[in-house]
Amino acid sequence: MLIKKIAQYSAADFAADVRAGLGKPGQKELPSKYLYDEIGSALFEVISLLPEYGLTRADERLLQRYAEDMVGGLASPLVVAELGSGSGKKTRWILEALARRQRTMYCPIEISPAALAQCEKELGRMDCVSIVGYERPYLDGLLAVAAGRKLGEHLLVLFLGSTIGNFDRPAAEEFLGEVRRILAPGDGLLLGADLEKPMPELLAAYDDPLGVTAAFNLNLLARVNRELEANFNLSRFRHEIRYNAEERRIEMYLRSFGDQTAEVRKAGFTVRLAEGETIWTESSHKYRPEEIAQMAGRTGFHCEAQWLDAEWPFAQSLLIAE
Ligand code: AVI
């Protein structure tokens, strides 16, 4: 696989974001995009195997069952660009369905070099599929793919796994609008989104008894310790999950046991946490199927088709650029 690189988040960006988030008056925050260093990405792969966390299996089930229908109506030749390819495992179904009809160019766009390497391992030997990886943030990568397309080539963008749910609703809509501005009329976006479900199921999915999600959450502070020479004492924080019914989202926090201070040397500041104070580390929004179609309509797409999983409410929506 050819890989086109630009710098990942720099240490300076990370330091500035950590400083801003932990220095906020009121609710302290750390951006969820920093959950995915090499350890965090590996922990997320384990989360996706947990019996309580049905999201990844539902995403894969729909792709496995309906890949032919999903790509059947799309114009060719087609370039497939995937935003956040992860290991690339679930993309295989789409690529196989396409490769039965035509030679296919696949462009995974990933900030994590480890994930791109895994993707190459998983998909690198498929017949009729060539891969060009982009080690870049999503929109930069998509701009580069779109700029390199040849006359007559169409684009299918994959944004799977409900990563859209980790954006606030207005930011999710803004993001879809930005993707649309990069596409041409007739191009497609296959969007995976986790749907609303009963609260006990959601709480169990994000607070599993093995403690894998807790480790995934705590690894964010461990990463700050490793990369920014901080001295957070991880044993004095607890993983906490809440369901915010008004916003229809799971919220993930780290709660401090007792008053404590930590120094973040490379970011040049000290943070004080009071007993019981929390750091907000992630939100995971849950959608209604019709909400996705409405959002598509407001951002320059129409929703061509939707596939829903019966076991774990989840939707794949094929959006076509108007
Ligand atoms: C990647 N993303 C869709 C996951 C989610 O469910 O929001 C991340 C995750 N956080 C805790 N468990 C899984």
mmCIF file of C-alpha atoms and ligand atoms in Angstrom:
data_model
loop_
_atom_site.group_PDB
_atom_site.id
_atom_site.type_symbol
_atom_site.label_atom_id
_atom_site.label_comp_id
_atom_site.label_asym_id
_atom_site.label_seq_id
_atom_site.Cartn_x
_atom_site.Cartn_y
_atom_site.Cartn_z
ATOM 1 C CA MET A 1 0.000 0.000 0.000
ATOM 2 C CA LEU A 2 1.230 3.432 -0.867
ATOM 3 C CA ILE A 3 0.839 5.819 2.106
ATOM 4 C CA LYS A 4 0.549 9.578 1.693
ATOM 5 C CA LYS A 5 1.551 11.187 4.982
ATOM 6 C CA ILE A 6 1.346 14.508 6.685
ATOM 7 C CA ALA A 7 2.032 15.100 10.362
ATOM 8 C CA GLN A 8 -0.388 13.625 12.902
ATOM 9 C CA TYR A 9 -1.545 15.772 15.801
ATOM 10 C CA SER A 10 1.648 17.434 16.973
ATOM 11 C CA ALA A 11 2.740 17.352 20.607
ATOM 12 C CA ALA A 12 2.085 21.115 20.630
ATOM 13 C CA ASP A 13 -1.575 20.614 19.510
ATOM 14 C CA PHE A 14 -2.052 17.896 22.104
ATOM 15 C CA ALA A 15 -0.522 20.066 24.859
ATOM 16 C CA ALA A 16 -2.668 23.067 23.866
ATOM 17 C CA ASP A 17 -5.891 20.999 23.773
ATOM 18 C CA VAL A 18 -5.150 19.362 27.140
ATOM 19 C CA ARG A 19 -4.361 22.709 28.699
ATOM 20 C CA ALA A 20 -7.537 24.311 27.304
ATOM 21 C CA GLY A 21 -9.769 21.385 28.300
ATOM 22 C CA LEU A 22 -8.452 20.977 31.854
ATOM 23 C CA GLY A 23 -8.264 24.733 32.371
ATOM 24 C CA LYS A 24 -11.928 25.307 31.452
ATOM 25 C CA PRO A 25 -14.045 26.976 34.112
ATOM 26 C CA GLY A 26 -16.807 24.576 35.187
ATOM 27 C CA GLN A 27 -16.802 21.140 33.538
ATOM 28 C CA LYS A 28 -13.257 19.988 32.693
ATOM 29 C CA GLU A 29 -12.886 18.174 29.354
ATOM 30 C CA LEU A 30 -10.423 16.208 27.258
ATOM 31 C CA PRO A 31 -11.162 15.800 23.511
ATOM 32 C CA SER A 32 -12.221 12.259 22.637
ATOM 33 C CA LYS A 33 -10.061 12.190 19.490
ATOM 34 C CA TYR A 34 -7.061 11.635 21.776
ATOM 35 C CA LEU A 35 -8.496 8.329 23.061
ATOM 36 C CA TYR A 36 -7.003 6.568 20.013
ATOM 37 C CA ASP A 37 -3.264 6.242 20.443
ATOM 38 C CA GLU A 38 -1.839 2.763 19.809
ATOM 39 C CA ILE A 39 -3.036 1.436 23.191
ATOM 40 C CA GLY A 40 -6.442 3.147 22.941
ATOM 41 C CA SER A 41 -7.009 1.764 19.417
ATOM 42 C CA ALA A 42 -6.107 -1.743 20.622
ATOM 43 C CA LEU A 43 -8.501 -1.373 23.588
ATOM 44 C CA PHE A 44 -11.254 -0.221 21.239
ATOM 45 C CA GLU A 45 -10.748 -3.372 19.147
ATOM 46 C CA VAL A 46 -11.333 -5.402 22.345
ATOM 47 C CA ILE A 47 -14.428 -3.312 23.227
ATOM 48 C CA SER A 48 -15.870 -4.255 19.851
ATOM 49 C CA LEU A 49 -15.651 -7.945 20.859
ATOM 50 C CA LEU A 50 -17.469 -7.508 24.181
ATOM 51 C CA PRO A 51 -20.886 -9.208 24.426
ATOM 52 C CA GLU A 52 -22.351 -6.019 25.950
ATOM 53 C CA TYR A 53 -21.161 -3.812 23.053
ATOM 54 C CA GLY A 54 -23.253 -4.784 20.030
ATOM 55 C CA LEU A 55 -22.492 -1.721 17.912
ATOM 56 C CA THR A 56 -19.559 -3.057 15.872
ATOM 57 C CA ARG A 57 -21.210 -6.419 15.239
ATOM 58 C CA ALA A 58 -24.402 -4.690 14.020
ATOM 59 C CA ASP A 59 -22.351 -2.448 11.714
ATOM 60 C CA GLU A 60 -20.554 -5.513 10.298
ATOM 61 C CA ARG A 61 -23.710 -7.630 10.014
ATOM 62 C CA LEU A 62 -25.405 -4.996 7.846
ATOM 63 C CA LEU A 63 -22.362 -4.630 5.616
ATOM 64 C CA GLN A 64 -21.979 -8.387 5.255
ATOM 65 C CA ARG A 65 -25.684 -8.943 4.440
ATOM 66 C CA TYR A 66 -26.404 -5.968 2.232
ATOM 67 C CA ALA A 67 -23.105 -4.944 0.600
ATOM 68 C CA GLU A 68 -24.399 -5.933 -2.863
ATOM 69 C CA ASP A 69 -27.541 -3.777 -2.456
ATOM 70 C CA MET A 70 -25.516 -0.925 -1.015
ATOM 71 C CA VAL A 71 -23.174 -0.625 -4.008
ATOM 72 C CA GLY A 72 -25.513 -2.033 -6.693
ATOM 73 C CA GLY A 73 -26.980 1.290 -7.816
ATOM 74 C CA LEU A 74 -23.748 3.314 -7.764
ATOM 75 C CA ALA A 75 -22.179 4.606 -10.960
ATOM 76 C CA SER A 76 -18.784 3.304 -11.989
ATOM 77 C CA PRO A 77 -15.809 3.738 -12.112
ATOM 78 C CA LEU A 78 -15.778 4.298 -8.374
ATOM 79 C CA VAL A 79 -13.127 5.341 -5.879
ATOM 80 C CA VAL A 80 -13.895 4.336 -2.280
ATOM 81 C CA ALA A 81 -12.601 6.671 0.446
ATOM 82 C CA GLU A 82 -13.040 5.578 4.039
ATOM 83 C CA LEU A 83 -12.933 8.087 6.907
ATOM 84 C CA GLY A 84 -11.262 6.335 9.839
ATOM 85 C CA SER A 85 -10.703 2.883 8.405
ATOM 86 C CA GLY A 86 -9.821 1.242 11.743
ATOM 87 C CA SER A 87 -8.593 -2.274 11.027
ATOM 88 C CA GLY A 88 -10.426 -2.352 7.665
ATOM 89 C CA LYS A 89 -12.157 -5.640 8.555
ATOM 90 C CA LYS A 90 -15.748 -4.586 7.873
ATOM 91 C CA THR A 91 -14.827 -2.750 4.655
ATOM 92 C CA ARG A 92 -13.973 -6.096 3.060
ATOM 93 C CA TRP A 93 -17.679 -6.798 2.318
ATOM 94 C CA ILE A 94 -18.095 -3.554 0.366
ATOM 95 C CA LEU A 95 -14.824 -3.970 -1.510
ATOM 96 C CA GLU A 96 -15.640 -7.575 -2.428
ATOM 97 C CA ALA A 97 -19.059 -6.548 -3.758
ATOM 98 C CA LEU A 98 -17.446 -3.819 -5.865
ATOM 99 C CA ALA A 99 -14.497 -5.898 -7.032
ATOM 100 C CA ARG A 100 -16.937 -8.416 -8.544
ATOM 101 C CA ARG A 101 -17.990 -5.643 -10.958
ATOM 102 C CA GLN A 102 -14.884 -3.544 -11.495
ATOM 103 C CA ARG A 103 -11.310 -2.812 -10.465
ATOM 104 C CA THR A 104 -11.564 -0.675 -7.347
ATOM 105 C CA MET A 105 -9.340 1.955 -5.801
ATOM 106 C CA TYR A 106 -9.646 2.073 -1.997
ATOM 107 C CA CYS A 107 -8.317 5.055 -0.018
ATOM 108 C CA PRO A 108 -8.377 4.603 3.764
ATOM 109 C CA ILE A 109 -7.953 7.931 5.589
ATOM 110 C CA GLU A 110 -6.589 7.496 9.106
ATOM 111 C CA ILE A 111 -4.640 9.568 11.570
ATOM 112 C CA SER A 112 -3.246 6.421 13.191
ATOM 113 C CA PRO A 113 -0.322 4.769 11.355
ATOM 114 C CA ALA A 114 -0.923 1.562 13.361
ATOM 115 C CA ALA A 115 -4.524 1.372 12.057
ATOM 116 C CA LEU A 116 -3.357 1.971 8.465
ATOM 117 C CA ALA A 117 -0.812 -0.835 8.833
ATOM 118 C CA GLN A 118 -3.541 -3.154 10.170
ATOM 119 C CA CYS A 119 -5.801 -2.165 7.284
ATOM 120 C CA GLU A 120 -3.063 -3.033 4.786
ATOM 121 C CA LYS A 121 -2.649 -6.426 6.490
ATOM 122 C CA GLU A 122 -6.392 -7.102 6.329
ATOM 123 C CA LEU A 123 -7.140 -5.869 2.790
ATOM 124 C CA GLY A 124 -3.788 -5.610 1.025
ATOM 125 C CA ARG A 125 -4.093 -8.881 -0.857
ATOM 126 C CA MET A 126 -7.590 -8.571 -2.330
ATOM 127 C CA ASP A 127 -7.930 -9.236 -6.051
ATOM 128 C CA CYS A 128 -8.922 -6.232 -8.157
ATOM 129 C CA VAL A 129 -8.457 -3.748 -5.276
ATOM 130 C CA SER A 130 -5.589 -1.263 -5.089
ATOM 131 C CA ILE A 131 -5.023 0.703 -1.902
ATOM 132 C CA VAL A 132 -3.621 4.170 -1.351
ATOM 133 C CA GLY A 133 -3.634 5.140 2.344
ATOM 134 C CA TYR A 134 -3.776 8.728 3.593
ATOM 135 C CA GLU A 135 -2.298 9.376 7.046
ATOM 136 C CA ARG A 136 -4.289 12.567 7.587
ATOM 137 C CA PRO A 137 -7.315 14.023 9.360
ATOM 138 C CA TYR A 138 -10.601 13.063 7.654
ATOM 139 C CA LEU A 139 -11.381 16.173 5.637
ATOM 140 C CA ASP A 140 -7.780 16.836 4.566
ATOM 141 C CA GLY A 141 -7.571 13.250 3.370
ATOM 142 C CA LEU A 142 -10.903 13.436 1.551
ATOM 143 C CA LEU A 143 -9.861 16.673 -0.170
ATOM 144 C CA ALA A 144 -6.679 14.969 -1.364
ATOM 145 C CA VAL A 145 -8.616 11.927 -2.675
ATOM 146 C CA ALA A 146 -11.166 14.155 -4.444
ATOM 147 C CA ALA A 147 -8.409 16.301 -5.969
ATOM 148 C CA GLY A 148 -6.754 13.191 -7.419
ATOM 149 C CA ARG A 149 -9.837 11.716 -9.058
ATOM 150 C CA LYS A 150 -9.793 11.230 -12.790
ATOM 151 C CA LEU A 151 -12.434 12.518 -15.181
ATOM 152 C CA GLY A 152 -15.624 10.449 -14.902
ATOM 153 C CA GLU A 153 -14.662 8.782 -11.618
ATOM 154 C CA HIS A 154 -17.267 8.773 -8.857
ATOM 155 C CA LEU A 155 -16.615 8.734 -5.128
ATOM 156 C CA LEU A 156 -18.149 6.581 -2.434
ATOM 157 C CA VAL A 157 -17.237 7.794 1.051
ATOM 158 C CA LEU A 158 -17.563 5.333 3.928
ATOM 159 C CA PHE A 159 -18.090 6.750 7.405
ATOM 160 C CA LEU A 160 -18.895 3.640 9.393
ATOM 161 C CA GLY A 161 -18.966 2.481 13.005
ATOM 162 C CA SER A 162 -21.048 5.426 14.292
ATOM 163 C CA THR A 163 -18.054 7.725 14.622
ATOM 164 C CA ILE A 164 -20.584 10.432 13.670
ATOM 165 C CA GLY A 165 -22.102 9.789 17.128
ATOM 166 C CA ASN A 166 -18.952 11.085 18.788
ATOM 167 C CA PHE A 167 -19.645 14.561 17.353
ATOM 168 C CA ASP A 168 -22.185 16.864 19.001
ATOM 169 C CA ARG A 169 -25.343 16.988 16.847
ATOM 170 C CA PRO A 170 -24.627 20.465 15.372
ATOM 171 C CA ALA A 171 -21.002 19.460 14.692
ATOM 172 C CA ALA A 172 -22.193 16.232 13.027
ATOM 173 C CA GLU A 173 -24.390 18.241 10.678
ATOM 174 C CA GLU A 174 -21.597 20.702 9.989
ATOM 175 C CA PHE A 175 -19.282 17.771 9.213
ATOM 176 C CA LEU A 176 -21.760 16.212 6.747
ATOM 177 C CA GLY A 177 -22.035 19.615 5.066
ATOM 178 C CA GLU A 178 -18.254 19.800 4.738
ATOM 179 C CA VAL A 179 -18.093 16.305 3.254
ATOM 180 C CA ARG A 180 -20.837 17.296 0.798
ATOM 181 C CA ARG A 181 -18.888 20.382 -0.319
ATOM 182 C CA ILE A 182 -15.957 18.128 -1.291
ATOM 183 C CA LEU A 183 -18.179 15.726 -3.282
ATOM 184 C CA ALA A 184 -19.767 16.094 -6.711
ATOM 185 C CA PRO A 185 -23.475 15.475 -7.447
ATOM 186 C CA GLY A 186 -24.164 11.730 -7.618
ATOM 187 C CA ASP A 187 -21.301 10.781 -5.269
ATOM 188 C CA GLY A 188 -22.293 8.635 -2.268
ATOM 189 C CA LEU A 189 -21.767 8.611 1.472
ATOM 190 C CA LEU A 190 -22.473 5.404 3.380
ATOM 191 C CA LEU A 191 -23.045 6.516 6.955
ATOM 192 C CA GLY A 192 -23.242 4.138 9.941
ATOM 193 C CA ALA A 193 -25.045 5.439 13.029
ATOM 194 C CA ASP A 194 -25.989 3.794 16.306
ATOM 195 C CA LEU A 195 -29.686 4.150 17.129
ATOM 196 C CA GLU A 196 -31.561 4.821 20.349
ATOM 197 C CA LYS A 197 -32.113 1.783 22.548
ATOM 198 C CA PRO A 198 -33.154 1.049 26.134
ATOM 199 C CA MET A 199 -30.982 2.744 28.729
ATOM 200 C CA PRO A 200 -29.867 -0.429 30.608
ATOM 201 C CA GLU A 201 -28.403 -1.847 27.363
ATOM 202 C CA LEU A 202 -26.582 1.383 26.673
ATOM 203 C CA LEU A 203 -25.153 1.660 30.166
ATOM 204 C CA ALA A 204 -23.905 -1.949 30.046
ATOM 205 C CA ALA A 205 -22.313 -1.354 26.633
ATOM 206 C CA TYR A 206 -20.220 1.533 27.972
ATOM 207 C CA ASP A 207 -19.503 0.169 31.462
ATOM 208 C CA ASP A 208 -18.641 -3.463 30.858
ATOM 209 C CA PRO A 209 -17.926 -5.810 33.766
ATOM 210 C CA LEU A 210 -14.425 -6.673 32.490
ATOM 211 C CA GLY A 211 -13.431 -3.039 32.743
ATOM 212 C CA VAL A 212 -12.170 -2.741 29.141
ATOM 213 C CA THR A 213 -14.064 0.509 28.531
ATOM 214 C CA ALA A 214 -12.768 1.816 31.875
ATOM 215 C CA ALA A 215 -9.201 1.047 30.711
ATOM 216 C CA PHE A 216 -9.926 2.740 27.346
ATOM 217 C CA ASN A 217 -11.100 5.841 29.212
ATOM 218 C CA LEU A 218 -8.242 5.881 31.765
ATOM 219 C CA ASN A 219 -5.714 5.420 28.967
ATOM 220 C CA LEU A 220 -6.449 9.021 27.990
ATOM 221 C CA LEU A 221 -4.856 10.233 31.237
ATOM 222 C CA ALA A 222 -2.117 7.605 30.868
ATOM 223 C CA ARG A 223 -1.421 9.054 27.411
ATOM 224 C CA VAL A 224 -1.157 12.562 28.890
ATOM 225 C CA ASN A 225 1.343 11.134 31.414
ATOM 226 C CA ARG A 226 3.372 9.392 28.681
ATOM 227 C CA GLU A 227 3.406 12.102 26.050
ATOM 228 C CA LEU A 228 3.231 15.312 28.069
ATOM 229 C CA GLU A 229 5.265 14.251 31.129
ATOM 230 C CA ALA A 230 2.298 14.549 33.459
ATOM 231 C CA ASN A 231 1.893 12.777 36.784
ATOM 232 C CA PHE A 232 -1.802 11.855 37.042
ATOM 233 C CA ASN A 233 -2.269 9.053 39.565
ATOM 234 C CA LEU A 234 -4.594 6.730 37.598
ATOM 235 C CA SER A 235 -5.643 4.779 40.680
ATOM 236 C CA ARG A 236 -7.319 7.959 41.942
ATOM 237 C CA PHE A 237 -9.757 8.193 39.009
ATOM 238 C CA ARG A 238 -12.857 6.144 38.259
ATOM 239 C CA HIS A 239 -14.584 5.520 34.918
ATOM 240 C CA GLU A 240 -18.144 6.874 34.924
ATOM 241 C CA ILE A 241 -20.963 6.578 32.380
ATOM 242 C CA ARG A 242 -24.184 8.603 32.268
ATOM 243 C CA TYR A 243 -27.094 8.622 29.848
ATOM 244 C CA ASN A 244 -28.201 12.150 29.018
ATOM 245 C CA ALA A 245 -31.840 11.620 27.991
ATOM 246 C CA GLU A 246 -32.348 15.174 26.776
ATOM 247 C CA GLU A 247 -29.380 15.049 24.394
ATOM 248 C CA ARG A 248 -29.918 11.311 23.696
ATOM 249 C CA ARG A 249 -26.283 10.447 24.291
ATOM 250 C CA ILE A 250 -23.979 8.411 26.485
ATOM 251 C CA GLU A 251 -21.442 10.598 28.284
ATOM 252 C CA MET A 252 -18.147 9.229 29.545
ATOM 253 C CA TYR A 253 -16.253 10.817 32.449
ATOM 254 C CA LEU A 254 -13.269 10.256 34.743
ATOM 255 C CA ARG A 255 -14.180 11.024 38.371
ATOM 256 C CA SER A 256 -11.531 12.082 40.885
ATOM 257 C CA PHE A 257 -11.237 10.273 44.215
ATOM 258 C CA GLY A 258 -10.331 12.990 46.701
ATOM 259 C CA ASP A 259 -8.662 16.345 46.124
ATOM 260 C CA GLN A 260 -5.599 16.022 43.955
ATOM 261 C CA THR A 261 -3.224 17.990 41.763
ATOM 262 C CA ALA A 262 -1.248 16.891 38.745
ATOM 263 C CA GLU A 263 1.511 18.631 36.864
ATOM 264 C CA VAL A 264 1.498 18.494 33.054
ATOM 265 C CA ARG A 265 5.123 19.472 32.510
ATOM 266 C CA LYS A 266 5.264 19.641 28.720
ATOM 267 C CA ALA A 267 2.129 21.806 28.652
ATOM 268 C CA GLY A 268 3.452 24.028 31.466
ATOM 269 C CA PHE A 269 0.540 23.903 33.888
ATOM 270 C CA THR A 270 -0.770 22.259 37.038
ATOM 271 C CA VAL A 271 -4.360 21.119 37.399
ATOM 272 C CA ARG A 272 -6.293 20.772 40.645
ATOM 273 C CA LEU A 273 -9.265 18.423 40.940
ATOM 274 C CA ALA A 274 -11.614 18.478 43.905
ATOM 275 C CA GLU A 275 -13.079 15.321 45.463
ATOM 276 C CA GLY A 276 -15.765 13.995 43.077
ATOM 277 C CA GLU A 277 -14.904 16.400 40.255
ATOM 278 C CA THR A 278 -15.122 14.938 36.736
ATOM 279 C CA ILE A 279 -13.338 15.235 33.403
ATOM 280 C CA TRP A 280 -15.683 14.718 30.423
ATOM 281 C CA THR A 281 -13.898 12.523 27.867
ATOM 282 C CA GLU A 282 -16.489 11.428 25.268
ATOM 283 C CA SER A 283 -20.091 11.663 24.091
ATOM 284 C CA SER A 284 -21.773 9.002 22.001
ATOM 285 C CA HIS A 285 -25.003 10.267 20.426
ATOM 286 C CA LYS A 286 -27.810 7.891 19.553
ATOM 287 C CA TYR A 287 -29.945 8.593 16.498
ATOM 288 C CA ARG A 288 -33.410 7.904 15.105
ATOM 289 C CA PRO A 289 -33.465 6.642 11.481
ATOM 290 C CA GLU A 290 -35.624 9.531 10.232
ATOM 291 C CA GLU A 291 -33.294 12.032 11.915
ATOM 292 C CA ILE A 292 -30.420 10.831 9.703
ATOM 293 C CA ALA A 293 -32.515 11.301 6.553
ATOM 294 C CA GLN A 294 -33.526 14.811 7.706
ATOM 295 C CA MET A 295 -29.921 15.727 8.462
ATOM 296 C CA ALA A 296 -28.949 14.458 4.988
ATOM 297 C CA GLY A 297 -31.624 16.680 3.432
ATOM 298 C CA ARG A 298 -30.324 19.749 5.246
ATOM 299 C CA THR A 299 -26.719 19.152 4.136
ATOM 300 C CA GLY A 300 -27.137 18.683 0.380
ATOM 301 C CA PHE A 301 -27.741 14.917 0.229
ATOM 302 C CA HIS A 302 -30.821 12.763 -0.113
ATOM 303 C CA CYS A 303 -31.181 9.490 1.726
ATOM 304 C CA GLU A 304 -31.384 6.878 -1.021
ATOM 305 C CA ALA A 305 -31.772 3.826 1.221
ATOM 306 C CA GLN A 306 -31.426 2.679 4.823
ATOM 307 C CA TRP A 307 -30.649 -0.738 6.281
ATOM 308 C CA LEU A 308 -31.491 -1.386 9.942
ATOM 309 C CA ASP A 309 -30.204 -4.146 12.205
ATOM 310 C CA ALA A 310 -32.917 -5.939 14.143
ATOM 311 C CA GLU A 311 -30.672 -7.362 16.878
ATOM 312 C CA TRP A 312 -28.877 -4.152 17.886
ATOM 313 C CA PRO A 313 -30.616 -1.017 16.585
ATOM 314 C CA PHE A 314 -28.139 0.466 14.132
ATOM 315 C CA ALA A 315 -28.571 2.089 10.693
ATOM 316 C CA GLN A 316 -26.500 2.168 7.537
ATOM 317 C CA SER A 317 -27.765 5.048 5.375
ATOM 318 C CA LEU A 318 -26.757 5.569 1.763
ATOM 319 C CA LEU A 319 -26.743 9.325 1.157
ATOM 320 C CA ILE A 320 -26.384 10.642 -2.385
ATOM 321 C CA ALA A 321 -25.015 14.128 -3.067
ATOM 322 C CA GLU A 322 -27.631 16.313 -4.822
HETATM 323 C C1 AVI B 1 -15.905 4.880 18.077
HETATM 324 N N1 AVI B 1 -17.155 5.160 18.750
HETATM 325 C C2 AVI B 1 -18.291 5.009 17.844
HETATM 326 C C3 AVI B 1 -17.351 4.399 19.995
HETATM 327 C C4 AVI B 1 -18.751 4.728 20.594
HETATM 328 O O1 AVI B 1 -19.483 3.778 20.875
HETATM 329 O O2 AVI B 1 -19.070 5.896 20.733
HETATM 330 C C5 AVI B 1 -16.266 4.714 21.007
HETATM 331 C C6 AVI B 1 -16.474 4.051 22.338
HETATM 332 N N2 AVI B 1 -16.400 4.647 23.493
HETATM 333 C C7 AVI B 1 -16.616 3.780 24.469
HETATM 334 N N3 AVI B 1 -16.867 2.612 23.929
HETATM 335 C C8 AVI B 1 -16.771 2.738 22.591
#
